[in-house]
Amino acid sequence: MSTASRGMDLPAEQAWKLPSRGRVGMLSLIIGESALFTIFVVAYIFYIGKSLTGPTPAQVLEVPILGTICLLSSSFTIWRSEHAIEHGRMRAFAGWLAATILLGVIFMAGTAIEWHKLIVQDGLTIRTNLFGTTFYSLVGLHATHVILGLSMLSVVLVLALLDRFPASQSERFAVIALYWHFVDVVWVVVFTVVYVIGR
Amino acid sequence: MSNLQSDLPMPIHGTLESDKARRSSTALLEWLQSWVVTVDHKRLGILYILYSIFFLLVAGAEAIFIRIQLAIPNNHFLTAEVYNRFFTMHGTTMVFLVGMPILFGFANYVVPLQIGARDMAFPRLNALSFWLTAFGGMLLYFSFLGGGLYGAGNAPDVGWFAYAPLTARTFSPGNATDYWALALIVSGFGTLGTAVNIIATIFSMRCRGMTLMRMPLFTWLYLVVSGLTLVTITPLTAAQFMLLIDRYLGGHFFDTQAGGSALVWVHFFWIFGHPEVYVLVLPAFAIANEIIPVFSRKAIFGYPAMVAASVGIMFVSLGVWAHHMFTVGMTSVTNAFFVLSTMLVGIPTGIKIFNWIATIWGGRVRFQTPMLFCLGFLYQFLIAGLTGIMLSVAPMDWQLHNSYFVIAHFHYVLVGAIVFCIFAGLYYWYPKATGRMMSERLGKWHFWLFVIGFHITFDTMHFLGILGMPRSIYTYQPDRGWNTLNMVVSIGGFIQGIAVLIFAYNFIVSYFRGDVAGDDPWDAWTLEWTTTSPPPVYNFGEEPEVRSRRPLWDLKHPHDTDWEYEG
Amino acid sequence: MRKNEGGGSVVWGLSQVRQVGRSAVRPVVRPAFRAWLVLAALSIFPGVAAAESASSIPNMMRPEATPAHQIFSLTLFVLLITGAIFAVVAGLLTVAIIRFRSRNSGTTIEPPQIYGSTQVELAWTVVPVLIVAVLFLTTARIIFAIQDAPKPKNALDVTVVGHQFWWEFRYPALGIVTANELHVPVSPVDHPQPTFLKLLSADVIHSFWVPRLAGKTDLIPNHVNTMWIDPHKPGLYLGQCAQFCGAQHAMMLLRVYVDTPTEYAAWVRNQQKPAAQDPTVAAGRTVFETQACMNCHRIAGTAATGTFGPDLTHLMSRSTIASGATTNTPEHLREWIKDPAHYKDGALMPAMQLSDQQLDQVTAYLATLK
Ligand code: HEA
Ligand code: HEA
Ligand code: CUA
Ligand SMILES: [Cu+2]
């Protein structure tokens, strides 16, 4: 029983609406994650050109244009699938979602090929020099987030295909989509720092 | 003790008996299990608090060992290695296993009750966070056992700041440093989860009518603290990832042989470390914000200014970290910049102190134990802040840095302000959580002994610093003029120890023998005092609705309600 | 060992305006204030005042060089301001508590509720802003005066290298390398000869701190720092490493001998000589050269060129060994070589497992390295 409201006949106040806890939680998490990435980015920038031995970024890095296009367009596809689930169009939802996952997977495949080349062909590992250390840490940290996002999206996709993810869950999906957008934005920063400024 | 039960429009009944009956009818194991699997914010809050009090005793005992070793010059009570482990573990434990969890414990217990919510926004995340934190603590202390993971564990001995490159494999073989980093990463995730949870709770779970500017200041400060935590703990986690990459994968982040920079670690650590001290002190302010008005019988003075000052402290504190680095050889302009930004923190902090004094002014101060601790806090925090200002004067810091003056400064805040407020908070909310009062008589003994011990210990340390005694030394030469002062410091430490033991005794015994508290023993004004003590699992039978910052004041004074005056 | 000088007055003479190179350094506080400030400071710090007499105390309130002096007078100024803030705020708080204590515990009548006042809030925001402005400007002036002081032509250059857990001092212009005990010439106020220190580290971060001469500056691997001192009075000044640097951080002590010009010249002449070659201790020298000592230590003019440990060329010119862990006597030397952990557990010199005879021989040899 609430004693507080007793004895006070409140005038009917305006509708009492608070933001969804999922969104607030995810936004908070994103703020925290941003700080995490900031530190890695700062370390990367600070150590540009400070390696005592080769190889240097200019010698070995190639700009991952395809991967970048895929990842950035996945923001569009996930936005479409958000839109679809909000309007209860479950087939479209699953379709756009699958497209998002596919684009993410292509991006990851691109990273895998790049790393393979760097390690095998150019002999650049995390131990080689400061460039190697900062490069694999920063790109790897981002890739970890992509993988995390992909796993969440895949779970949703499987549920959706099994008809276990009803349109009423659109709010939850919006929260996951928020995370995915964040991962995309981080890539813009990582891309700029690693492949544009740092090369 | 004043009890205004009869003034309340509705009689409030104790629930102690029914609780007891339930417990005796349940097997002990089931009872234990119910605590382990619980997702109830109140139980988790209590777990956090018990966990921290346990580690307060442990880290306090480490402090006692430190003080025995330093009581006389050229002492051989501890070896250099063991001493270094003890001061590292003392600092790390106090900050990460005492300060952080107890403050989040208060948040867990009190915030949902104060905003009229039934639980935190994410109860299961809440449980996960607690167990991560707990696991982190156990991992840290597992290092003491000297074995485990790879066979060569020892407690960390690199200082709580763990400066590179002392932490590199070359200078720190074995796994001690790995325990330090891993334990803090794990408990850091717990902390991050709790911060997210508190923010979501405060934004999304407030009861009807509780607009942001009607939230109790306690809740407001926790919102600020949680926001600050998000951007404070993560840099430490990032830096510790880098440290582990260096140690395990052969990276070079802090490897000065390969062009890496030791200063990068120092910057990263203090980008975490400075805001961290405000993460610790803002909850202490939060507690003071509740207790000082209630025991002065006056509304808090300048509520909007208090909110603004807290937010101001949060932002300014993100830009002052290099005041821990005045001696690393930054340019004079950089030094001057950080002098200014550091001094600016004094302004919002001053506003808070003045508002507290103005709250007391014109009030009717009751000297019960929670208030005594808050008054001690006010004096001590004032002094601590002023010694902080001295340290922020870079040339003075060139002398005082890493001396016992700094140790004195930060214990003045960490003990004199934070631990004092924690004790105040424990005395204040204990009746709510247990349904019983803690003994006032023992509380006064605890207070006076602790104050006396505190001042004997930490006032004296300032002089040691001025006489040139550096920190982190396991022993010192007899001809430096530090002998008597060190003995005095150690004696003070013992007196504090006795006071803390009295507290522990009071804390345990009152649970069984304390006076029955009733719902609202302090005649307070926020929502947690409307429900029973202890509150039912669902907190409130019916969702409360508020119209002002002090819903119980309105209730108790229907003809002189707050909402008519609040701006 | 040299007899300590000092024990003089605490108060910095009013007329002393110190010159470093071309930069005239003026006192921070107006002279009229000074005696007053010192009085205030001493009453705030009775412990410090009582301890004044002993000169082995590294007391920062007894400065003997310009940087330390400037910091000292700044300290007095800051103490005055913070002391005043404390007096006012603590005074108000005390008055509030006493005046508004609850006298009648039975009463349930609440005092009048006051929610705040914008004017008052404004007042107690503006006043601290002004105080901060004053403090900051004063501080900035001293930062620039100390940190950016120009280096005069006649300045002595010394390179300080921090090692776990000892100090290496190199005088590049003089070709001298020594350890743990720094010798610098006195720098009288009328014709100053400051010493500029270049600070490096061989391993982890250390910090150079001799409170009576200057504030501390860190020695950081892969990073060069500088600081300067200009001691006004000859004597011995004690300090120690001020950044936790591992097991024996506590025993990384530091001695600065400020020599009169003649003493200093004699010291330099001696240090520039190659190591003594005494045929009576040839056996000890052989031990030294065959038992790996020479992998870590250098003795000029012999095959020993190690750099991991202190240079021992003129070991006996130092009054302590192992960075102040003990005094430099033959018995202590012998014990040290036998078991360094006896004096300094965790020092990076291993116990070399010498026989008693070898120990005697090598100690006898080292004892000739004057
Ligand atoms: C919760 C803890 C806490 C808090 C709140 C503070 C508060 C402050 N601290 Fe402290 N500090 C620590 C914990 C804390 N500190 C710790 C743990 C360390 C050492 C870490 C380590 O090295 O291990 C440290 C070290 C430390 C240093 C580095 C010392 C060194 O290592 O060389 C400095 C230097 O500037 C500093 C300054 C300050 C200042 C200016 C404040 C200010 O916030 C204080 C503001 C308050 C006031 C000023 C008083 C009230 C104001 C008024 C009455 C208004 C009028 C006043 C003025 C206008 C000045 N602190
Ligand atoms: C919240 C933080 C906090 C708290 C409360 C304390 C409390 C105390 N601290 Fe601590 N301290 C730090 C945080 C804190 N400290 C930090 C961060 C450092 C820096 C570490 C570093 O440099 O790395 C430090 C360093 C530090 C040093 C410097 C070590 C050095 O540099 O060489 C000293 C020296 O005296 C000291 C002393 C004390 C004392 C006497 C207390 C007392 O107030 C303690 C009183 C409490 C008790 C005495 C407990 C009583 C209980 C018992 C005695 C019973 C025993 C129980 C069991 C066995 C179960 N502390
Ligand atoms: Cu070198 Cu401490
Ligand atoms: Cu700080």
PDB file of N, CA, C and O in Angstrom, chain B residues 49-50 52-54 56-57 102 106 369 373 419-420 422-428 430 438-439 442-447 449-450 495-511:
ATOM      1  N   ILE B  49      26.830  -4.707   0.595  1.00  0.00           N
ATOM      2  CA  ILE B  49      27.294  -4.008   1.789  1.00  0.00           C
ATOM      3  C   ILE B  49      28.056  -4.965   2.705  1.00  0.00           C
ATOM      4  O   ILE B  49      29.135  -4.630   3.209  1.00  0.00           O
ATOM      5  N   LEU B  50      27.536  -6.181   2.867  1.00  0.00           N
ATOM      6  CA  LEU B  50      28.237  -7.135   3.725  1.00  0.00           C
ATOM      7  C   LEU B  50      29.603  -7.482   3.138  1.00  0.00           C
ATOM      8  O   LEU B  50      30.614  -7.558   3.847  1.00  0.00           O
ATOM      9  N   SER B  52      31.453  -5.614   1.297  1.00  0.00           N
ATOM     10  CA  SER B  52      32.393  -4.508   1.497  1.00  0.00           C
ATOM     11  C   SER B  52      32.852  -4.407   2.937  1.00  0.00           C
ATOM     12  O   SER B  52      34.020  -4.116   3.189  1.00  0.00           O
ATOM     13  N   ILE B  53      31.935  -4.638   3.863  1.00  0.00           N
ATOM     14  CA  ILE B  53      32.360  -4.537   5.262  1.00  0.00           C
ATOM     15  C   ILE B  53      33.393  -5.613   5.556  1.00  0.00           C
ATOM     16  O   ILE B  53      34.395  -5.378   6.235  1.00  0.00           O
ATOM     17  N   PHE B  54      33.181  -6.786   4.982  1.00  0.00           N
ATOM     18  CA  PHE B  54      34.175  -7.845   5.149  1.00  0.00           C
ATOM     19  C   PHE B  54      35.537  -7.366   4.641  1.00  0.00           C
ATOM     20  O   PHE B  54      36.556  -7.481   5.325  1.00  0.00           O
ATOM     21  N   LEU B  56      36.504  -4.342   4.228  1.00  0.00           N
ATOM     22  CA  LEU B  56      37.003  -3.232   5.040  1.00  0.00           C
ATOM     23  C   LEU B  56      37.841  -3.783   6.187  1.00  0.00           C
ATOM     24  O   LEU B  56      38.913  -3.265   6.500  1.00  0.00           O
ATOM     25  N   LEU B  57      37.364  -4.878   6.786  1.00  0.00           N
ATOM     26  CA  LEU B  57      38.141  -5.482   7.866  1.00  0.00           C
ATOM     27  C   LEU B  57      39.459  -6.037   7.324  1.00  0.00           C
ATOM     28  O   LEU B  57      40.513  -5.866   7.927  1.00  0.00           O
ATOM     29  N   ILE B 102      30.392  -0.859  -1.760  1.00  0.00           N
ATOM     30  CA  ILE B 102      29.468  -0.427  -0.700  1.00  0.00           C
ATOM     31  C   ILE B 102      28.608   0.717  -1.219  1.00  0.00           C
ATOM     32  O   ILE B 102      27.416   0.809  -0.920  1.00  0.00           O
ATOM     33  N   PHE B 106      24.509   0.762  -1.436  1.00  0.00           N
ATOM     34  CA  PHE B 106      23.527   1.767  -1.023  1.00  0.00           C
ATOM     35  C   PHE B 106      22.583   2.099  -2.177  1.00  0.00           C
ATOM     36  O   PHE B 106      21.373   2.221  -1.999  1.00  0.00           O
ATOM     37  N   THR B 369      23.724   9.307  15.979  1.00  0.00           N
ATOM     38  CA  THR B 369      24.951   8.815  15.362  1.00  0.00           C
ATOM     39  C   THR B 369      25.085   9.159  13.875  1.00  0.00           C
ATOM     40  O   THR B 369      26.141   9.623  13.459  1.00  0.00           O
ATOM     41  N   PHE B 373      28.388  11.451  12.391  1.00  0.00           N
ATOM     42  CA  PHE B 373      29.331  11.102  11.323  1.00  0.00           C
ATOM     43  C   PHE B 373      29.295  12.119  10.197  1.00  0.00           C
ATOM     44  O   PHE B 373      30.321  12.449   9.608  1.00  0.00           O
ATOM     45  N   VAL B 419      34.444   7.170   4.270  1.00  0.00           N
ATOM     46  CA  VAL B 419      34.126   6.149   5.275  1.00  0.00           C
ATOM     47  C   VAL B 419      33.196   6.740   6.334  1.00  0.00           C
ATOM     48  O   VAL B 419      32.262   6.077   6.790  1.00  0.00           O
ATOM     49  N   PHE B 420      33.407   7.996   6.686  1.00  0.00           N
ATOM     50  CA  PHE B 420      32.495   8.619   7.653  1.00  0.00           C
ATOM     51  C   PHE B 420      31.066   8.614   7.110  1.00  0.00           C
ATOM     52  O   PHE B 420      30.122   8.285   7.827  1.00  0.00           O
ATOM     53  N   ILE B 422      29.864   6.650   4.854  1.00  0.00           N
ATOM     54  CA  ILE B 422      29.382   5.270   4.770  1.00  0.00           C
ATOM     55  C   ILE B 422      28.834   4.838   6.126  1.00  0.00           C
ATOM     56  O   ILE B 422      27.741   4.272   6.221  1.00  0.00           O
ATOM     57  N   PHE B 423      29.588   5.128   7.176  1.00  0.00           N
ATOM     58  CA  PHE B 423      29.100   4.770   8.508  1.00  0.00           C
ATOM     59  C   PHE B 423      27.780   5.490   8.787  1.00  0.00           C
ATOM     60  O   PHE B 423      26.824   4.887   9.275  1.00  0.00           O
ATOM     61  N   ALA B 424      27.737   6.776   8.445  1.00  0.00           N
ATOM     62  CA  ALA B 424      26.494   7.520   8.659  1.00  0.00           C
ATOM     63  C   ALA B 424      25.352   6.817   7.953  1.00  0.00           C
ATOM     64  O   ALA B 424      24.282   6.585   8.530  1.00  0.00           O
ATOM     65  N   GLY B 425      25.583   6.448   6.705  1.00  0.00           N
ATOM     66  CA  GLY B 425      24.542   5.786   5.920  1.00  0.00           C
ATOM     67  C   GLY B 425      24.148   4.446   6.512  1.00  0.00           C
ATOM     68  O   GLY B 425      22.967   4.083   6.528  1.00  0.00           O
ATOM     69  N   LEU B 426      25.146   3.718   7.023  1.00  0.00           N
ATOM     70  CA  LEU B 426      24.825   2.413   7.602  1.00  0.00           C
ATOM     71  C   LEU B 426      23.937   2.582   8.832  1.00  0.00           C
ATOM     72  O   LEU B 426      22.941   1.882   8.985  1.00  0.00           O
ATOM     73  N   TYR B 427      24.278   3.537   9.701  1.00  0.00           N
ATOM     74  CA  TYR B 427      23.436   3.761  10.876  1.00  0.00           C
ATOM     75  C   TYR B 427      22.050   4.232  10.460  1.00  0.00           C
ATOM     76  O   TYR B 427      21.053   3.916  11.094  1.00  0.00           O
ATOM     77  N   TYR B 428      22.007   5.002   9.381  1.00  0.00           N
ATOM     78  CA  TYR B 428      20.752   5.628   8.982  1.00  0.00           C
ATOM     79  C   TYR B 428      19.786   4.610   8.379  1.00  0.00           C
ATOM     80  O   TYR B 428      18.605   4.589   8.711  1.00  0.00           O
ATOM     81  N   TYR B 430      20.177   1.184   8.383  1.00  0.00           N
ATOM     82  CA  TYR B 430      20.128  -0.128   9.044  1.00  0.00           C
ATOM     83  C   TYR B 430      18.724  -0.465   9.532  1.00  0.00           C
ATOM     84  O   TYR B 430      18.211  -1.568   9.272  1.00  0.00           O
ATOM     85  N   MET B 438      20.372   0.245  15.399  1.00  0.00           N
ATOM     86  CA  MET B 438      21.694  -0.029  15.949  1.00  0.00           C
ATOM     87  C   MET B 438      21.813   0.730  17.259  1.00  0.00           C
ATOM     88  O   MET B 438      21.205   1.774  17.442  1.00  0.00           O
ATOM     89  N   SER B 439      22.639   0.203  18.160  1.00  0.00           N
ATOM     90  CA  SER B 439      22.752   0.815  19.472  1.00  0.00           C
ATOM     91  C   SER B 439      23.356   2.209  19.376  1.00  0.00           C
ATOM     92  O   SER B 439      24.418   2.396  18.807  1.00  0.00           O
ATOM     93  N   LEU B 442      26.736   2.376  21.619  1.00  0.00           N
ATOM     94  CA  LEU B 442      27.919   1.881  20.926  1.00  0.00           C
ATOM     95  C   LEU B 442      28.252   2.766  19.728  1.00  0.00           C
ATOM     96  O   LEU B 442      29.411   2.992  19.401  1.00  0.00           O
ATOM     97  N   GLY B 443      27.211   3.293  19.095  1.00  0.00           N
ATOM     98  CA  GLY B 443      27.441   4.170  17.948  1.00  0.00           C
ATOM     99  C   GLY B 443      28.256   5.385  18.363  1.00  0.00           C
ATOM    100  O   GLY B 443      29.176   5.815  17.666  1.00  0.00           O
ATOM    101  N   LYS B 444      27.949   5.947  19.546  1.00  0.00           N
ATOM    102  CA  LYS B 444      28.700   7.125  19.988  1.00  0.00           C
ATOM    103  C   LYS B 444      30.134   6.736  20.311  1.00  0.00           C
ATOM    104  O   LYS B 444      31.075   7.468  19.987  1.00  0.00           O
ATOM    105  N   TRP B 445      30.306   5.581  20.942  1.00  0.00           N
ATOM    106  CA  TRP B 445      31.678   5.119  21.200  1.00  0.00           C
ATOM    107  C   TRP B 445      32.433   4.967  19.890  1.00  0.00           C
ATOM    108  O   TRP B 445      33.572   5.419  19.740  1.00  0.00           O
ATOM    109  N   HIS B 446      31.769   4.325  18.976  1.00  0.00           N
ATOM    110  CA  HIS B 446      32.384   4.136  17.659  1.00  0.00           C
ATOM    111  C   HIS B 446      32.779   5.483  17.077  1.00  0.00           C
ATOM    112  O   HIS B 446      33.920   5.680  16.670  1.00  0.00           O
ATOM    113  N   PHE B 447      31.840   6.420  17.097  1.00  0.00           N
ATOM    114  CA  PHE B 447      32.126   7.715  16.482  1.00  0.00           C
ATOM    115  C   PHE B 447      33.324   8.401  17.135  1.00  0.00           C
ATOM    116  O   PHE B 447      34.280   8.781  16.465  1.00  0.00           O
ATOM    117  N   LEU B 449      35.724   7.316  19.157  1.00  0.00           N
ATOM    118  CA  LEU B 449      37.017   6.640  19.001  1.00  0.00           C
ATOM    119  C   LEU B 449      37.541   6.792  17.570  1.00  0.00           C
ATOM    120  O   LEU B 449      38.732   7.021  17.334  1.00  0.00           O
ATOM    121  N   PHE B 450      36.652   6.676  16.621  1.00  0.00           N
ATOM    122  CA  PHE B 450      37.081   6.743  15.224  1.00  0.00           C
ATOM    123  C   PHE B 450      37.576   8.145  14.887  1.00  0.00           C
ATOM    124  O   PHE B 450      38.601   8.309  14.230  1.00  0.00           O
ATOM    125  N   ILE B 495      43.780   2.812  17.204  1.00  0.00           N
ATOM    126  CA  ILE B 495      42.539   3.325  17.785  1.00  0.00           C
ATOM    127  C   ILE B 495      41.399   3.214  16.764  1.00  0.00           C
ATOM    128  O   ILE B 495      40.282   2.797  17.099  1.00  0.00           O
ATOM    129  N   GLN B 496      41.703   3.541  15.499  1.00  0.00           N
ATOM    130  CA  GLN B 496      40.673   3.369  14.469  1.00  0.00           C
ATOM    131  C   GLN B 496      40.231   1.925  14.388  1.00  0.00           C
ATOM    132  O   GLN B 496      39.046   1.615  14.211  1.00  0.00           O
ATOM    133  N   GLY B 497      41.206   1.016  14.506  1.00  0.00           N
ATOM    134  CA  GLY B 497      40.877  -0.404  14.432  1.00  0.00           C
ATOM    135  C   GLY B 497      39.889  -0.797  15.519  1.00  0.00           C
ATOM    136  O   GLY B 497      38.897  -1.478  15.253  1.00  0.00           O
ATOM    137  N   ILE B 498      40.138  -0.320  16.743  1.00  0.00           N
ATOM    138  CA  ILE B 498      39.228  -0.644  17.842  1.00  0.00           C
ATOM    139  C   ILE B 498      37.837  -0.099  17.540  1.00  0.00           C
ATOM    140  O   ILE B 498      36.822  -0.786  17.693  1.00  0.00           O
ATOM    141  N   ALA B 499      37.803   1.143  17.033  1.00  0.00           N
ATOM    142  CA  ALA B 499      36.504   1.744  16.720  1.00  0.00           C
ATOM    143  C   ALA B 499      35.767   0.900  15.693  1.00  0.00           C
ATOM    144  O   ALA B 499      34.562   0.643  15.840  1.00  0.00           O
ATOM    145  N   VAL B 500      36.492   0.443  14.667  1.00  0.00           N
ATOM    146  CA  VAL B 500      35.831  -0.341  13.622  1.00  0.00           C
ATOM    147  C   VAL B 500      35.319  -1.659  14.198  1.00  0.00           C
ATOM    148  O   VAL B 500      34.235  -2.132  13.833  1.00  0.00           O
ATOM    149  N   LEU B 501      36.071  -2.242  15.124  1.00  0.00           N
ATOM    150  CA  LEU B 501      35.610  -3.495  15.723  1.00  0.00           C
ATOM    151  C   LEU B 501      34.343  -3.260  16.540  1.00  0.00           C
ATOM    152  O   LEU B 501      33.422  -4.080  16.525  1.00  0.00           O
ATOM    153  N   ILE B 502      34.283  -2.119  17.239  1.00  0.00           N
ATOM    154  CA  ILE B 502      33.050  -1.791  17.967  1.00  0.00           C
ATOM    155  C   ILE B 502      31.881  -1.707  16.998  1.00  0.00           C
ATOM    156  O   ILE B 502      30.789  -2.240  17.231  1.00  0.00           O
ATOM    157  N   PHE B 503      32.152  -1.070  15.874  1.00  0.00           N
ATOM    158  CA  PHE B 503      31.099  -0.968  14.863  1.00  0.00           C
ATOM    159  C   PHE B 503      30.650  -2.359  14.422  1.00  0.00           C
ATOM    160  O   PHE B 503      29.446  -2.651  14.366  1.00  0.00           O
ATOM    161  N   ALA B 504      31.621  -3.218  14.118  1.00  0.00           N
ATOM    162  CA  ALA B 504      31.265  -4.553  13.620  1.00  0.00           C
ATOM    163  C   ALA B 504      30.410  -5.275  14.658  1.00  0.00           C
ATOM    164  O   ALA B 504      29.416  -5.925  14.317  1.00  0.00           O
ATOM    165  N   TYR B 505      30.789  -5.139  15.929  1.00  0.00           N
ATOM    166  CA  TYR B 505      30.037  -5.782  17.001  1.00  0.00           C
ATOM    167  C   TYR B 505      28.605  -5.242  17.034  1.00  0.00           C
ATOM    168  O   TYR B 505      27.628  -5.994  17.033  1.00  0.00           O
ATOM    169  N   ASN B 506      28.505  -3.926  17.001  1.00  0.00           N
ATOM    170  CA  ASN B 506      27.208  -3.274  17.034  1.00  0.00           C
ATOM    171  C   ASN B 506      26.349  -3.746  15.864  1.00  0.00           C
ATOM    172  O   ASN B 506      25.163  -4.056  16.006  1.00  0.00           O
ATOM    173  N   PHE B 507      26.974  -3.826  14.713  1.00  0.00           N
ATOM    174  CA  PHE B 507      26.288  -4.184  13.478  1.00  0.00           C
ATOM    175  C   PHE B 507      25.669  -5.578  13.597  1.00  0.00           C
ATOM    176  O   PHE B 507      24.543  -5.819  13.184  1.00  0.00           O
ATOM    177  N   ILE B 508      26.430  -6.501  14.186  1.00  0.00           N
ATOM    178  CA  ILE B 508      25.947  -7.877  14.288  1.00  0.00           C
ATOM    179  C   ILE B 508      24.928  -8.010  15.413  1.00  0.00           C
ATOM    180  O   ILE B 508      23.835  -8.541  15.232  1.00  0.00           O
ATOM    181  N   VAL B 509      25.294  -7.493  16.585  1.00  0.00           N
ATOM    182  CA  VAL B 509      24.448  -7.726  17.746  1.00  0.00           C
ATOM    183  C   VAL B 509      23.100  -7.024  17.605  1.00  0.00           C
ATOM    184  O   VAL B 509      22.062  -7.560  17.994  1.00  0.00           O
ATOM    185  N   SER B 510      23.104  -5.826  17.008  1.00  0.00           N
ATOM    186  CA  SER B 510      21.843  -5.094  16.882  1.00  0.00           C
ATOM    187  C   SER B 510      20.843  -5.855  16.024  1.00  0.00           C
ATOM    188  O   SER B 510      19.637  -5.682  16.161  1.00  0.00           O
ATOM    189  N   TYR B 511      21.350  -6.693  15.144  1.00  0.00           N
ATOM    190  CA  TYR B 511      20.442  -7.430  14.288  1.00  0.00           C
ATOM    191  C   TYR B 511      19.551  -8.331  15.123  1.00  0.00           C
ATOM    192  O   TYR B 511      18.391  -8.562  14.785  1.00  0.00           O
TER     193      TYR B 511
END
